[in-house]
Coordinates of C-alpha atoms in Angstrom, one line a residue:
M67 CA -51.1 -14.7 -89.0
L68 CA -53.4 -12.6 -86.9
P69 CA -55.8 -10.2 -88.7
L70 CA -54.6 -6.6 -88.9
A71 CA -57.3 -5.3 -86.5
I72 CA -56.3 -7.7 -83.7
R73 CA -52.6 -6.7 -84.2
K74 CA -53.5 -3.0 -83.8
L75 CA -55.5 -3.7 -80.7
I76 CA -52.6 -5.6 -79.1
T77 CA -50.2 -2.8 -80.0
A78 CA -52.5 -0.2 -78.4
W79 CA -52.8 -2.3 -75.2
F80 CA -49.0 -2.5 -74.9
C81 CA -48.7 1.2 -75.4
V82 CA -51.2 1.8 -72.5
I83 CA -49.1 -0.5 -70.3
A84 CA -45.9 1.3 -71.3
L85 CA -47.5 4.7 -70.6
G86 CA -48.5 3.5 -67.1
A87 CA -45.1 2.2 -66.5
N88 CA -43.5 5.6 -67.4
I89 CA -45.8 7.3 -64.9
S90 CA -44.5 5.1 -62.0
V91 CA -40.8 5.3 -63.0
A92 CA -38.6 7.9 -61.1
Q93 CA -37.7 11.1 -63.0
T94 CA -34.3 11.3 -64.7
W95 CA -32.2 14.1 -66.1
Q96 CA -29.4 14.4 -68.5
V97 CA -27.0 17.1 -67.3
N98 CA -24.8 19.0 -69.8
L99 CA -23.2 22.3 -68.8
Q100 CA -20.5 24.4 -70.4
Q101 CA -18.9 27.2 -68.2
A102 CA -22.1 27.5 -66.1
D103 CA -22.0 29.5 -62.9
I104 CA -21.6 27.1 -60.0
G105 CA -24.3 28.8 -58.0
V106 CA -26.8 28.2 -60.9
F107 CA -25.7 24.5 -61.0
I108 CA -26.4 24.1 -57.3
Q109 CA -29.7 25.8 -57.7
Q110 CA -30.7 23.3 -60.4
V111 CA -29.6 20.4 -58.3
S112 CA -31.7 21.7 -55.4
K113 CA -34.8 21.7 -57.6
M114 CA -34.0 18.1 -58.9
T115 CA -33.2 16.6 -55.5
G116 CA -35.4 18.7 -53.2
K117 CA -32.4 19.3 -50.9
S118 CA -31.6 22.6 -49.2
F119 CA -28.1 24.1 -49.8
I120 CA -26.4 26.8 -47.8
I121 CA -23.7 28.4 -50.0
D122 CA -20.7 30.2 -48.5
P123 CA -20.1 33.7 -50.2
R124 CA -16.6 32.5 -51.1
V125 CA -18.0 29.7 -53.3
K126 CA -17.7 31.1 -56.8
G127 CA -16.6 30.0 -60.3
K128 CA -17.6 28.3 -63.5
V129 CA -18.2 24.6 -64.0
S130 CA -18.5 22.3 -67.0
V131 CA -20.4 19.0 -66.8
I132 CA -21.0 16.5 -69.6
S133 CA -23.4 13.5 -69.0
S134 CA -24.4 11.1 -71.8
Q135 CA -26.8 9.1 -69.6
E136 CA -29.9 9.8 -67.7
L137 CA -29.3 10.5 -64.0
N138 CA -31.8 10.0 -61.1
E139 CA -31.9 12.2 -57.9
E140 CA -29.1 10.3 -56.1
A141 CA -26.8 10.3 -59.1
V142 CA -27.4 14.0 -59.6
Y143 CA -26.5 14.7 -56.0
H144 CA -23.3 12.6 -56.2
L145 CA -22.4 14.4 -59.4
L146 CA -22.7 17.7 -57.5
L147 CA -20.4 16.5 -54.7
S148 CA -17.8 15.4 -57.2
V149 CA -17.9 18.7 -59.0
L150 CA -17.5 20.6 -55.7
R151 CA -14.6 18.5 -54.8
V152 CA -12.8 19.1 -58.1
H153 CA -13.2 22.8 -57.7
G154 CA -11.9 22.9 -54.1
F155 CA -15.2 23.1 -52.3
A156 CA -16.7 20.7 -49.7
A157 CA -20.2 19.8 -48.8
V158 CA -21.1 19.3 -45.1
E159 CA -24.5 17.9 -44.1
T160 CA -26.2 19.7 -41.2
P161 CA -29.8 19.5 -39.8
D162 CA -30.5 22.8 -41.6
G163 CA -29.2 21.7 -45.0
V164 CA -26.1 21.0 -47.0
K165 CA -23.3 23.6 -46.4
V166 CA -21.1 24.4 -49.4
V167 CA -17.8 25.9 -48.1
P168 CA -14.2 26.1 -49.3
Q169 CA -12.2 23.0 -48.3
N170 CA -9.6 24.9 -46.3
I171 CA -12.3 26.0 -43.7
A172 CA -14.5 22.9 -43.9
K173 CA -13.3 21.6 -40.5
Q174 CA -14.6 24.8 -38.8
S175 CA -18.0 24.3 -40.3
G176 CA -19.2 21.4 -38.0
V177 CA -18.2 18.2 -39.8
D178 CA -20.9 15.6 -39.5
F179 CA -19.9 12.4 -37.5
D180 CA -20.6 9.3 -39.8
S181 CA -20.8 6.6 -37.2
Q182 CA -22.3 4.0 -39.6
G183 CA -20.1 4.8 -42.6
I184 CA -23.1 5.3 -44.9
A185 CA -22.6 9.0 -45.9
A186 CA -22.3 9.9 -49.6
G187 CA -18.8 9.6 -51.0
G188 CA -18.3 13.3 -51.7
L189 CA -19.4 14.5 -48.2
L190 CA -16.8 15.7 -45.7
V191 CA -17.4 13.6 -42.6
T192 CA -15.6 12.4 -39.4
R193 CA -15.1 8.7 -38.6
M194 CA -13.6 6.8 -35.7
I195 CA -11.9 3.6 -36.7
P196 CA -10.9 1.2 -33.9
V197 CA -7.5 -0.6 -34.2
K198 CA -7.5 -4.1 -32.8
Q199 CA -3.9 -5.5 -33.1
A200 CA -1.6 -2.6 -34.0
T201 CA -1.0 0.5 -32.0
A202 CA -3.0 3.5 -33.3
S203 CA -0.3 6.0 -32.8
E204 CA 2.2 3.9 -34.8
L205 CA -0.2 4.1 -37.8
V206 CA -0.5 7.9 -37.9
P207 CA 2.9 8.5 -39.7
I208 CA 1.9 5.9 -42.3
L209 CA -1.5 7.4 -43.0
R210 CA -0.8 11.1 -42.7
P211 CA 0.5 11.6 -46.3
L212 CA -2.8 10.1 -47.6
I213 CA -4.8 12.8 -45.8
P214 CA -5.4 16.1 -47.6
Q215 CA -4.5 19.4 -46.0
Y216 CA -8.1 20.2 -45.1
G217 CA -8.5 16.8 -43.5
H218 CA -7.6 15.6 -40.0
L219 CA -5.9 12.5 -38.6
A220 CA -5.3 11.8 -34.9
A221 CA -4.8 8.8 -32.6
V222 CA -6.6 8.2 -29.4
D223 CA -4.3 6.0 -27.2
S224 CA -6.9 5.5 -24.4
V225 CA -9.2 3.5 -26.8
N226 CA -6.5 2.6 -29.4
A227 CA -8.5 4.2 -32.3
L228 CA -8.0 6.7 -35.1
I229 CA -10.1 9.8 -35.7
I230 CA -10.2 10.8 -39.4
S231 CA -12.0 13.8 -41.0
D232 CA -12.1 13.6 -44.9
H233 CA -14.4 12.8 -47.7
A234 CA -16.4 9.7 -47.1
D235 CA -15.1 7.7 -50.1
N236 CA -11.4 8.5 -49.0
I237 CA -12.2 7.3 -45.5
R238 CA -13.5 4.1 -46.9
E239 CA -10.3 3.5 -48.8
L240 CA -8.2 4.3 -45.7
E241 CA -10.4 2.0 -43.6
S242 CA -9.5 -0.9 -46.0
L243 CA -5.8 0.0 -45.7
I244 CA -6.0 0.2 -41.9
E245 CA -7.6 -3.2 -41.8
R246 CA -4.8 -4.7 -43.8
L247 CA -2.1 -3.0 -41.6
D248 CA -3.9 -4.1 -38.5
N249 CA -4.1 -7.7 -39.6
S250 CA -0.5 -7.8 -40.6
N251 CA 0.4 -7.4 -36.9
E252 CA -1.4 -10.6 -36.0
G253 CA 0.5 -13.8 -35.3
A254 CA 1.1 -16.6 -32.9
V255 CA 2.1 -15.8 -29.3
R256 CA 4.4 -18.0 -27.4
V257 CA 5.6 -17.7 -23.7
I258 CA 8.8 -19.5 -22.7
G259 CA 9.8 -19.9 -19.1
L260 CA 13.5 -19.9 -18.3
N261 CA 15.1 -22.2 -15.8
H262 CA 18.7 -21.1 -15.7
A263 CA 19.3 -18.0 -17.8
W264 CA 18.0 -14.5 -17.1
A265 CA 15.3 -13.1 -19.4
N266 CA 17.1 -9.8 -20.0
D267 CA 20.4 -11.6 -20.7
I268 CA 18.7 -13.7 -23.4
L269 CA 17.1 -10.6 -24.8
D270 CA 20.5 -8.8 -25.1
L271 CA 21.9 -11.8 -26.9
L272 CA 19.0 -11.9 -29.4
T273 CA 19.4 -8.1 -29.9
E274 CA 23.1 -8.5 -30.6
L275 CA 22.4 -11.4 -33.0
N276 CA 19.8 -9.3 -35.0
S277 CA 21.8 -6.0 -35.1
G278 CA 25.3 -7.4 -35.3
S279 CA 26.5 -5.2 -32.3
A280 CA 25.6 -4.9 -28.7
G281 CA 24.1 -1.6 -27.6
P282 CA 25.4 0.2 -24.5
E283 CA 21.9 0.2 -23.0
K284 CA 19.6 -2.6 -22.1
Q285 CA 16.7 -3.0 -24.5
S286 CA 13.2 -3.8 -23.3
S287 CA 12.2 -5.4 -26.5
S288 CA 13.8 -6.4 -29.8
A289 CA 12.6 -7.3 -33.3
I290 CA 14.1 -10.5 -34.5
L291 CA 13.2 -10.8 -38.2
S292 CA 9.5 -10.1 -38.1
T293 CA 9.0 -11.5 -34.6
K294 CA 8.6 -9.4 -31.5
V295 CA 10.5 -10.5 -28.4
I296 CA 9.8 -9.2 -24.9
A297 CA 11.5 -10.1 -21.6
D298 CA 9.3 -10.4 -18.6
D299 CA 11.6 -9.6 -15.6
R300 CA 8.9 -10.4 -13.0
T301 CA 8.4 -14.0 -14.0
N302 CA 11.8 -14.5 -15.9
R303 CA 10.0 -15.5 -19.1
M304 CA 10.3 -14.6 -22.8
V305 CA 7.2 -13.6 -24.8
L306 CA 7.4 -14.1 -28.6
K307 CA 4.9 -12.9 -31.1
G308 CA 5.1 -13.4 -34.9
E309 CA 5.0 -16.1 -37.6
A310 CA 4.8 -19.7 -36.3
E311 CA 7.9 -20.8 -38.2
E312 CA 10.1 -18.0 -36.9
I313 CA 8.8 -18.5 -33.4
E314 CA 9.8 -22.2 -33.5
S315 CA 13.3 -21.4 -34.6
L316 CA 13.7 -18.8 -31.8
V317 CA 12.3 -21.2 -29.2
H318 CA 14.9 -23.8 -30.2
L319 CA 17.7 -21.1 -29.9
I320 CA 16.4 -19.9 -26.5
Q321 CA 16.3 -23.5 -25.2
Q322 CA 19.9 -23.9 -26.2
L323 CA 20.9 -20.7 -24.4
D324 CA 18.9 -21.6 -21.3
T325 CA 21.5 -24.0 -19.8
P326 CA 23.0 -24.1 -16.3
T327 CA 26.3 -22.3 -15.7
K328 CA 29.2 -23.2 -13.4
S329 CA 28.0 -20.6 -10.9
S330 CA 24.3 -20.2 -10.5
S331 CA 24.5 -16.9 -8.6
R332 CA 24.6 -13.5 -10.2
L333 CA 26.4 -10.5 -8.7
S334 CA 24.7 -7.2 -9.1
V335 CA 25.2 -3.6 -7.8
I336 CA 21.9 -1.7 -7.4
P337 CA 22.3 2.0 -6.6
L338 CA 19.5 3.6 -4.5
R339 CA 18.2 7.1 -5.1
Y340 CA 16.1 7.8 -2.1
A341 CA 16.2 4.8 0.3
D342 CA 18.9 4.3 2.9
A343 CA 21.3 1.5 1.9
P344 CA 22.0 0.0 5.4
K345 CA 18.3 0.0 6.4
T346 CA 17.3 -1.4 3.0
A347 CA 19.9 -4.1 3.2
E348 CA 18.7 -5.2 6.6
L349 CA 15.1 -5.3 5.4
I350 CA 16.0 -7.4 2.3
S351 CA 18.2 -9.7 4.4
G352 CA 15.4 -10.4 6.8
L353 CA 12.9 -10.9 3.9
M354 CA 15.0 -13.2 1.8
G355 CA 17.0 -14.9 4.4
A356 CA 20.2 -13.4 3.0
N357 CA 23.8 -12.9 4.2
G358 CA 25.0 -16.5 3.9
L359 CA 21.8 -18.3 4.7
T360 CA 20.8 -21.2 2.4
E361 CA 17.4 -21.0 0.8
G362 CA 15.4 -23.4 -1.4
S363 CA 16.0 -26.8 -2.8
A364 CA 18.7 -25.5 -5.2
N365 CA 21.1 -24.8 -2.3
Q366 CA 21.0 -21.1 -3.1
T367 CA 23.0 -18.7 -1.0
I368 CA 21.9 -15.0 -1.0
Y369 CA 24.2 -12.2 0.0
V370 CA 23.0 -8.6 0.5
K371 CA 25.5 -5.9 1.6
A372 CA 25.2 -2.1 1.8
D373 CA 27.8 0.4 0.5
E374 CA 27.1 3.5 2.6
D375 CA 29.5 5.7 0.5
L376 CA 27.7 5.1 -2.8
N377 CA 24.3 4.4 -1.1
A378 CA 24.0 1.2 -3.1
L379 CA 23.3 -2.5 -2.5
V380 CA 25.6 -5.3 -3.6
I381 CA 23.6 -8.5 -4.1
R382 CA 24.6 -12.0 -5.1
A383 CA 21.7 -14.3 -5.9
N384 CA 20.1 -16.4 -8.6
P385 CA 18.5 -14.5 -11.5
N386 CA 14.9 -15.4 -10.4
V387 CA 15.6 -14.3 -6.8
L388 CA 17.4 -11.2 -8.0
V389 CA 14.3 -10.3 -10.0
D390 CA 12.2 -10.5 -6.9
I391 CA 14.6 -8.3 -5.0
Q392 CA 14.6 -5.7 -7.8
S393 CA 10.8 -5.6 -7.8
V394 CA 10.8 -5.0 -4.0
L395 CA 13.5 -2.3 -4.3
K396 CA 11.4 -0.6 -7.0
E397 CA 8.6 -0.1 -4.5
L398 CA 10.9 0.9 -1.6
D399 CA 13.3 3.3 -3.5
V400 CA 10.8 6.1 -4.0
P401 CA 11.0 9.7 -2.9
R402 CA 9.5 10.3 0.5
A403 CA 7.1 13.1 1.1
Q404 CA 8.2 16.0 3.3
V405 CA 6.2 17.9 5.9
L406 CA 6.6 21.6 6.7
V407 CA 5.5 22.1 10.4
E408 CA 4.6 25.6 11.4
A409 CA 3.7 26.5 15.0
I410 CA 2.3 29.7 16.5
I411 CA 2.8 30.5 20.2
A412 CA 0.7 33.4 21.4
E413 CA 1.0 34.6 24.9
V414 CA -0.6 37.8 26.4
T415 CA 0.2 38.9 30.0
M416 CA -1.7 41.8 31.6
D417 CA -0.8 43.1 35.1
D418 CA -2.9 45.8 36.9
A419 CA -2.0 47.2 40.4
E420 CA -3.5 49.8 42.6
A421 CA -2.4 51.0 46.1
F422 CA -3.7 53.7 48.4
G423 CA -2.7 54.4 52.1
F424 CA -2.2 57.0 54.8
Q425 CA 0.5 56.8 57.5
W426 CA 1.2 59.2 60.4
L427 CA 3.8 59.7 63.1
F428 CA 3.6 61.6 66.4
G429 CA 6.6 62.1 68.8
D430 CA 10.1 63.5 68.9
V431 CA 12.1 61.0 66.8
S432 CA 15.4 62.7 67.9
D433 CA 14.8 62.1 71.6
S434 CA 15.1 58.5 72.5
S435 CA 13.4 59.1 75.9
S436 CA 10.3 60.6 74.3
P437 CA 7.5 58.1 73.3
V438 CA 6.7 57.8 69.6
F439 CA 3.2 56.9 68.2
G440 CA 2.2 56.2 64.6
T441 CA 1.2 53.7 61.9
N442 CA 3.5 51.9 59.6
F443 CA 2.1 50.3 56.4
N444 CA 4.2 49.1 53.4
A445 CA 1.3 48.1 51.1
A446 CA 1.5 51.4 49.3
G447 CA 5.3 51.7 49.0
N448 CA 7.7 53.1 51.6
S449 CA 7.0 52.8 55.3
I450 CA 6.7 56.0 57.3
T451 CA 9.8 55.2 59.3
E452 CA 11.9 55.0 56.0
I453 CA 10.5 58.3 54.9
A454 CA 10.9 60.0 58.3
T455 CA 14.5 58.8 58.7
G456 CA 15.3 60.1 55.2
I457 CA 13.8 63.5 55.9
A458 CA 15.7 63.7 59.2
T459 CA 19.0 62.8 57.6
G460 CA 18.3 65.0 54.6
R461 CA 18.2 62.0 52.1
P462 CA 14.5 61.1 51.7
T463 CA 13.8 58.1 49.4
L464 CA 10.3 57.9 47.8
S465 CA 8.6 55.0 46.1
N466 CA 6.7 55.2 42.8
G467 CA 3.4 57.0 42.6
L468 CA 2.1 60.0 44.5
T469 CA 3.5 60.9 47.9
A470 CA 2.1 63.9 49.9
A471 CA 3.4 64.7 53.4
G472 CA 2.4 67.1 56.2
I473 CA 5.3 67.6 58.6
R474 CA 5.8 69.7 61.7
F475 CA 9.0 70.3 63.6
N476 CA 9.6 71.4 67.2
S477 CA 11.5 74.4 68.4
N478 CA 14.8 72.5 68.2
G479 CA 14.1 71.7 64.5
D480 CA 13.4 68.1 65.2
L481 CA 10.5 66.2 63.6
N482 CA 7.6 65.5 66.0
L483 CA 4.5 65.1 63.7
A484 CA 4.2 63.7 60.1
G485 CA 1.3 62.6 58.0
I486 CA 2.0 60.9 54.6
L487 CA -0.5 60.0 51.8
Q488 CA 0.7 57.5 49.2
A489 CA -1.2 56.4 46.0
I490 CA 0.0 54.4 42.9
E491 CA -1.6 52.7 40.0
S492 CA 0.3 50.6 37.4
N493 CA -0.5 48.7 34.2
S494 CA 1.8 46.4 32.3
N495 CA 1.0 44.4 29.2
A496 CA 3.3 41.9 27.5
N497 CA 2.7 40.1 24.2
L498 CA 4.8 37.1 23.1
L499 CA 4.4 35.8 19.6
S500 CA 6.7 33.1 18.2
T501 CA 6.3 31.2 14.9
P502 CA 8.9 28.4 14.7
K503 CA 8.9 26.4 11.4
I504 CA 10.7 23.2 10.6
M505 CA 10.9 20.9 7.5
T506 CA 11.3 17.2 7.9
L507 CA 10.9 13.9 6.0
D508 CA 7.9 11.7 6.6
N509 CA 8.4 9.5 9.7
Q510 CA 11.6 11.4 10.6
T511 CA 12.1 13.2 13.9
S512 CA 13.3 16.8 13.7
K513 CA 14.1 19.5 16.2
I514 CA 14.6 23.3 16.2
L515 CA 15.9 25.3 19.1
V516 CA 16.0 29.1 19.2
G517 CA 17.4 30.6 22.4
E518 CA 20.6 30.8 24.4
T519 CA 22.8 28.7 26.6
R520 CA 23.0 29.8 30.3
P521 CA 25.1 28.6 33.2
F522 CA 23.4 27.1 36.2
Q523 CA 25.0 26.5 39.6
T524 CA 25.0 22.8 40.6
G525 CA 27.2 22.9 43.7
G526 CA 29.9 24.6 45.8
Y527 CA 32.9 23.8 48.0
A528 CA 35.1 25.6 50.4
D529 CA 38.3 24.1 52.0
S530 CA 40.1 25.0 55.2
S531 CA 42.2 27.6 53.4
S532 CA 39.1 29.6 52.4
N533 CA 39.4 28.6 48.7
A534 CA 35.8 28.4 47.6
F535 CA 34.5 27.5 44.2
V536 CA 31.2 26.5 42.6
T537 CA 30.3 24.0 39.9
T538 CA 28.0 24.9 37.0
T539 CA 26.4 23.3 34.1
R540 CA 25.2 24.9 30.8
E541 CA 21.6 24.5 29.8
D542 CA 19.7 25.6 26.6
I543 CA 16.9 28.1 27.3
G544 CA 14.6 29.3 24.6
L545 CA 12.0 27.9 22.2
T546 CA 12.1 24.2 21.3
L547 CA 10.0 22.5 18.7
E548 CA 10.4 18.7 18.2
V549 CA 8.1 16.9 15.9
T550 CA 7.8 13.5 14.2
P551 CA 5.2 13.5 11.4
H552 CA 3.5 10.4 9.9
I553 CA 1.5 10.9 6.7
N554 CA -1.5 8.5 6.4
A555 CA -3.4 7.4 3.3
G556 CA -6.1 10.0 3.9
D557 CA -3.7 13.0 3.3
E558 CA -3.6 13.7 7.0
V559 CA -0.6 13.9 9.3
R560 CA -0.3 12.3 12.7
M561 CA 2.3 14.3 14.6
E562 CA 4.2 13.5 17.8
V563 CA 4.9 17.1 19.1
L564 CA 7.1 18.4 21.9
Q565 CA 6.8 22.1 22.3
I566 CA 8.8 23.9 25.0
V567 CA 9.0 27.7 25.7
E568 CA 11.5 28.4 28.5
A569 CA 12.8 31.9 29.5
A570 CA 15.0 33.2 32.3
S571 CA 13.1 35.2 34.9
A572 CA 14.3 38.7 36.0
E573 CA 13.6 37.8 39.7
P574 CA 16.8 37.4 41.6
S575 CA 17.6 34.3 43.6
S576 CA 20.5 33.2 45.8
L577 CA 20.3 29.7 44.3
G578 CA 20.9 30.8 40.7
T579 CA 18.8 31.6 37.7
I580 CA 15.0 31.1 37.8
T581 CA 13.3 30.1 34.6
T582 CA 9.7 30.1 33.5
K583 CA 8.7 27.0 31.4
R584 CA 5.7 26.1 29.3
E585 CA 5.7 22.6 27.7
I586 CA 3.3 20.6 25.6
S587 CA 4.0 17.0 24.8
T588 CA 1.1 15.4 22.7
T589 CA 0.2 13.4 19.7
V590 CA -2.4 14.9 17.3
I591 CA -3.8 14.4 13.8
A592 CA -4.2 17.3 11.4
G593 CA -5.3 17.6 7.8
N594 CA -3.0 19.0 5.1
R595 CA -2.7 22.8 5.5
R596 CA -5.1 22.6 8.4
T597 CA -4.4 24.5 11.6
I598 CA -5.3 23.0 15.0
V599 CA -4.8 24.1 18.6
L600 CA -2.4 22.0 20.7
G601 CA -3.3 23.5 24.1
G602 CA -3.4 26.7 26.1
L603 CA -3.6 28.4 29.5
I604 CA -5.9 31.1 30.8
E605 CA -4.8 32.3 34.2
D606 CA -6.3 35.1 36.3
N607 CA -4.8 35.9 39.7
V608 CA -6.3 38.6 42.0
I609 CA -4.3 39.7 45.1
E610 CA -5.8 42.2 47.5
V611 CA -3.9 43.3 50.7
Q612 CA -5.4 45.6 53.3
Q613 CA -3.5 46.9 56.3
K614 CA -5.2 49.0 59.1
V615 CA -5.3 49.9 62.7
P616 CA -7.8 47.8 64.6
L617 CA -11.1 49.6 65.3
L618 CA -9.8 53.0 64.0
G619 CA -9.4 51.6 60.5
D620 CA -13.1 50.5 60.5
L621 CA -14.5 54.0 61.4
P622 CA -16.5 55.7 58.6
V623 CA -14.7 58.4 56.7
I624 CA -11.8 59.0 59.1
G625 CA -11.0 55.3 59.0
A626 CA -9.2 55.9 55.8
L627 CA -6.5 57.7 57.8
F628 CA -5.7 54.5 59.6
R629 CA -5.5 51.9 56.8
S630 CA -3.7 51.1 53.5
T631 CA -5.1 49.1 50.7
S632 CA -3.3 47.5 47.6
H633 CA -5.0 45.6 44.7
E634 CA -3.2 43.5 42.1
N635 CA -4.7 41.6 39.1
Q636 CA -2.6 39.3 36.9
K637 CA -4.0 37.8 33.7
K638 CA -2.2 35.4 31.4
N639 CA -3.5 33.9 28.1
L640 CA -1.4 31.3 26.3
L641 CA -2.4 29.4 23.1
V642 CA -0.3 27.1 20.9
F643 CA -1.3 26.3 17.3
I644 CA 0.3 24.0 14.7
R645 CA -0.2 23.4 11.0
P646 CA 1.4 20.7 8.8
T647 CA 1.9 21.2 5.0
I648 CA 2.6 18.0 3.0
L649 CA 5.1 18.5 0.2
R650 CA 5.1 15.6 -2.2
S651 CA 7.2 17.0 -5.1
Q652 CA 10.0 19.4 -5.9
Q653 CA 7.4 21.9 -7.3
D654 CA 5.5 22.0 -4.0
M655 CA 8.8 22.5 -2.0
Q656 CA 9.9 25.3 -4.4
Q657 CA 6.6 27.0 -4.1
V658 CA 6.7 27.1 -0.3
T659 CA 10.4 28.2 -0.4
D660 CA 9.5 31.1 -2.8
D661 CA 6.6 32.2 -0.6
K662 CA 8.7 32.3 2.5
F663 CA 11.6 34.1 0.8
N664 CA 9.3 36.7 -0.7
A665 CA 7.8 37.4 2.7
F666 CA 11.4 37.8 4.0
R667 CA 12.2 40.2 1.2
S668 CA 9.1 42.3 1.9
I669 CA 10.2 42.7 5.5
E670 CA 13.7 43.8 4.4
I671 CA 12.2 46.3 1.9
S672 CA 9.8 47.7 4.5
Q673 CA 12.8 48.3 6.8
G674 CA 14.7 50.2 4.1
F675 CA 17.2 47.4 3.3
P676 CA 16.3 46.1 -0.2
L677 CA 18.4 43.3 -1.6
T678 CA 20.6 44.1 -4.6
R679 CA 20.0 40.7 -6.2
P680 CA 16.3 39.7 -5.8
E681 CA 15.8 38.0 -9.2
A682 CA 16.0 34.4 -8.0
L683 CA 16.4 32.6 -4.8
N684 CA 19.4 30.5 -6.1
D685 CA 21.3 33.8 -6.7
R686 CA 21.5 34.2 -3.0
F687 CA 23.9 31.3 -2.8
D688 CA 25.9 32.2 -6.0
A689 CA 26.7 35.8 -4.9
P690 CA 27.7 37.4 -1.6
Y691 CA 24.9 39.1 0.4
T692 CA 25.0 42.9 -0.1
V693 CA 22.7 45.7 1.1
A694 CA 21.8 48.6 -1.2
Q695 CA 23.3 51.9 0.0

């Protein structure tokens, strides 16, 4: 037994050690509150933990907390989060501090993204949970009842993941549940190739076996017990996924069903929606060696016939060959794009003409024995002989323009001297603007003709009895637009264009009708909704005619009395433009139709003829056309 003094010394030493240990140990608190203000409680926790809190004004109430143990800083903070959650509040961590807000508006307060899953259990956070085996969207109806109203649950199909906003501890529980549901979808995968049967037929049999009745529609997949069965049409194989024991039993059943039949061919009717049945049948026949030709080692005969009335194909072939044909038809039977081709033909013609001349006559025109002298020019209009004869007979005929005459008569009243001045200037402008439009399918030739049909004389005959007759033919005259568009991969259109503008001329001819014709035949490439010029013509003709008396017409000043001058200038400008518009969908075509119809309506309204039924374009075909009175 140690002496008393030594025992006291040892006791004092341990007390010093214990005192040093208490200095290094973290501070703890015992929290006991009865109906304390929640704001005061948060303020005390802030002092204990050193955290900053941002309190929403709607966070109010009394709280009661009873703790029988000492709590450190982390435990005190978790205690606060639990208390807030019980009273309908949520804590959201931000760079500026911890926001305390009501739970129903917590999602609008910038919920923190907890990528590592280490947030405190009572915090409101957002997590993204990837799904490996199952489909994320299929798990949403299962998990949604477990999410509170203030939480959020959504599936992201592109990455097969779930987005969850909730308290961190709830998300951890859901993550465990998701992991179990995800693993339950795992299982063995088995691929079975079929030699005789068709994969879709086997799938229909298994579906009927599982459900007890055959459905009216073909199923793409079927659940046999807990095993998933899928038919692969492209390779005529069955894909099984599930428990190994069930897969083995299904494999044995499928092998029993995959037996050769008396007739290895399968007859099928495939309706076409967009493709042309005869052309498609010819293409498939050339590709597969069909229509009675034997192909392959199995002595297989393939028949492909087209039903034009139903626009369908009737095919007889083995299931594996039929699958190949169906895959080709799937790529061929697609809607073809359409092209709206708009052309603009602008032609401007300007004619200017000027004529000035002086003519004179000396002599007695009534006396045939008396000599007559004078000038006779027709560049300015009427010749002097025509005018003098008209005056003498009392029926003068004058040409267009200004005509001034000085006339003297002899004692008998007969004309023996006349001087006539004639001047004229004319201007004529003509503007032709045509905008033909035509809609056609891609790679399809189309034609529009706007004009008239005229008769043309081709021959004549007269017999001995003076019975004469002529032979004629009728030809179309007007504006013709013929185009074949080809849409390429770059959203451009290669067009084979034939543009003809033909009109009947007013100039008379003993041989029949004379026509003027402007034609462009070319192949161009234009972008979608891009206008290009096809061609044009700029013509400028100048015609100047001068008639004069030799020597006298060249004299200065007075030479104008012995000459006549006419000047004519003809200018013609012609340009042809074209613009293609690609229409790939019904919406594009409807938009273009509405735009053109609205433009037509605006013209009618501006002319004072508004339609009585302008609500919809389809009403134009449901009701008769009427004009508002």
